[in-house]
């Protein structure tokens, strides 16, 4: 189709996304995805 497109271009749309607030005064929490057991290491 021919014609004029309206709206923002991709880069403008991505730049308009605001990052979420990151509370740096609170503890960092990371999810565990898997546990590996290595023989001879640890207890």
Short mmCIF file of N, CA and C in Angstrom, two decimals:
data_model
loop_
_atom_site.label_atom_id
_atom_site.label_comp_id
_atom_site.label_asym_id
_atom_site.label_seq_id
_atom_site.Cartn_x
_atom_site.Cartn_y
_atom_site.Cartn_z
N UNK A 1 0.84 -1.18 0.00
CA UNK A 1 0.00 0.00 0.00
C UNK A 1 0.88 1.24 0.00
N UNK A 2 0.42 2.22 -0.68
CA UNK A 2 1.13 3.48 -0.72
C UNK A 2 0.39 4.49 0.14
N UNK A 3 1.11 5.48 0.59
CA UNK A 3 0.49 6.52 1.38
C UNK A 3 1.41 6.99 2.48
N UNK A 4 0.92 7.90 3.24
CA UNK A 4 1.71 8.49 4.32
C UNK A 4 1.37 7.79 5.63
N UNK A 5 2.38 7.33 6.34
CA UNK A 5 2.17 6.70 7.63
C UNK A 5 2.11 7.77 8.71
N UNK A 6 1.34 7.50 9.75
CA UNK A 6 1.22 8.45 10.85
C UNK A 6 1.75 7.81 12.13
N UNK A 7 2.19 8.64 13.04
CA UNK A 7 2.66 8.15 14.32
C UNK A 7 4.17 8.27 14.43
N UNK A 8 4.68 7.71 15.52
CA UNK A 8 6.11 7.79 15.79
C UNK A 8 6.86 6.69 15.04
N UNK A 9 8.13 6.95 14.75
CA UNK A 9 8.95 5.89 14.19
C UNK A 9 9.40 4.99 15.34
N UNK A 10 9.98 3.86 15.02
CA UNK A 10 10.33 2.87 16.04
C UNK A 10 11.29 3.43 17.08
N UNK A 11 12.32 4.14 16.66
CA UNK A 11 13.30 4.68 17.60
C UNK A 11 12.65 5.70 18.54
N UNK A 12 11.78 6.55 18.03
CA UNK A 12 11.08 7.52 18.87
C UNK A 12 10.19 6.81 19.88
N UNK A 13 9.51 5.75 19.45
CA UNK A 13 8.63 5.01 20.36
C UNK A 13 9.44 4.34 21.46
N UNK A 14 10.59 3.75 21.11
CA UNK A 14 11.43 3.11 22.12
C UNK A 14 12.02 4.13 23.08
N UNK A 15 12.41 5.29 22.57
CA UNK A 15 12.96 6.34 23.43
C UNK A 15 11.91 6.92 24.37
N UNK A 16 10.63 6.82 24.01
CA UNK A 16 9.55 7.37 24.83
C UNK A 16 9.20 6.46 26.01
N UNK A 17 9.68 5.23 26.01
CA UNK A 17 9.38 4.30 27.11
C UNK A 17 10.18 4.71 28.34
N UNK A 18 9.49 4.94 29.44
CA UNK A 18 10.15 5.33 30.69
C UNK A 18 10.58 4.08 31.45
N UNK A 19 11.81 4.05 31.96
CA UNK A 19 12.25 2.88 32.73
C UNK A 19 11.51 2.81 34.06
N UNK A 20 11.29 1.61 34.60
CA UNK A 20 10.60 1.50 35.89
C UNK A 20 11.47 2.03 37.02
N UNK A 21 10.82 2.44 38.09
CA UNK A 21 11.55 2.93 39.27
C UNK A 21 12.30 1.76 39.91
N UNK A 22 13.56 1.97 40.24
CA UNK A 22 14.38 0.94 40.86
C UNK A 22 14.75 1.40 42.26
N UNK A 23 14.13 0.80 43.28
CA UNK A 23 14.42 1.21 44.67
C UNK A 23 15.82 0.76 45.09
N UNK A 24 16.79 1.66 45.04
CA UNK A 24 18.17 1.31 45.37
C UNK A 24 18.40 1.23 46.87
N UNK A 25 17.44 1.67 47.67
CA UNK A 25 17.61 1.62 49.12
C UNK A 25 17.10 0.30 49.71
N UNK A 26 16.58 -0.59 48.88
CA UNK A 26 16.06 -1.87 49.36
C UNK A 26 16.98 -3.01 48.95
N UNK A 27 16.76 -4.18 49.53
CA UNK A 27 17.60 -5.35 49.25
C UNK A 27 17.41 -5.81 47.80
N UNK A 28 18.50 -6.30 47.22
CA UNK A 28 18.45 -6.84 45.87
C UNK A 28 17.95 -8.27 45.92
N UNK A 29 16.94 -8.59 45.11
CA UNK A 29 16.38 -9.94 45.08
C UNK A 29 16.53 -10.50 43.68
N UNK A 30 17.13 -11.69 43.60
CA UNK A 30 17.32 -12.36 42.33
C UNK A 30 16.65 -13.73 42.38
N UNK A 31 15.92 -14.11 41.34
CA UNK A 31 15.30 -15.44 41.33
C UNK A 31 16.34 -16.53 41.03
N UNK A 32 16.18 -17.68 41.66
CA UNK A 32 17.02 -18.84 41.35
C UNK A 32 16.36 -19.61 40.23
N UNK A 33 17.13 -19.93 39.20
CA UNK A 33 16.56 -20.66 38.08
C UNK A 33 16.89 -22.14 38.14
N UNK A 34 18.06 -22.48 38.66
CA UNK A 34 18.47 -23.88 38.70
C UNK A 34 19.56 -24.04 39.75
N UNK A 35 19.71 -25.25 40.25
CA UNK A 35 20.73 -25.56 41.25
C UNK A 35 21.63 -26.63 40.67
N UNK A 36 22.93 -26.38 40.73
CA UNK A 36 23.91 -27.33 40.21
C UNK A 36 24.69 -27.93 41.36
N UNK A 37 24.87 -29.23 41.35
CA UNK A 37 25.69 -29.91 42.35
C UNK A 37 26.96 -30.38 41.67
N UNK A 38 28.09 -29.88 42.17
CA UNK A 38 29.39 -30.24 41.60
C UNK A 38 30.10 -31.12 42.61
N UNK A 39 30.41 -32.34 42.22
CA UNK A 39 31.06 -33.29 43.12
C UNK A 39 32.43 -32.80 43.57
N UNK A 40 32.71 -32.93 44.89
CA UNK A 40 34.00 -32.53 45.43
C UNK A 40 34.11 -31.06 45.80
N UNK A 41 33.08 -30.27 45.51
CA UNK A 41 33.10 -28.85 45.83
C UNK A 41 32.02 -28.59 46.87
N UNK A 42 32.35 -27.88 47.94
CA UNK A 42 31.38 -27.56 48.98
C UNK A 42 31.18 -28.71 49.94
N UNK A 43 30.07 -28.69 50.65
CA UNK A 43 29.80 -29.74 51.64
C UNK A 43 28.76 -30.71 51.15
#
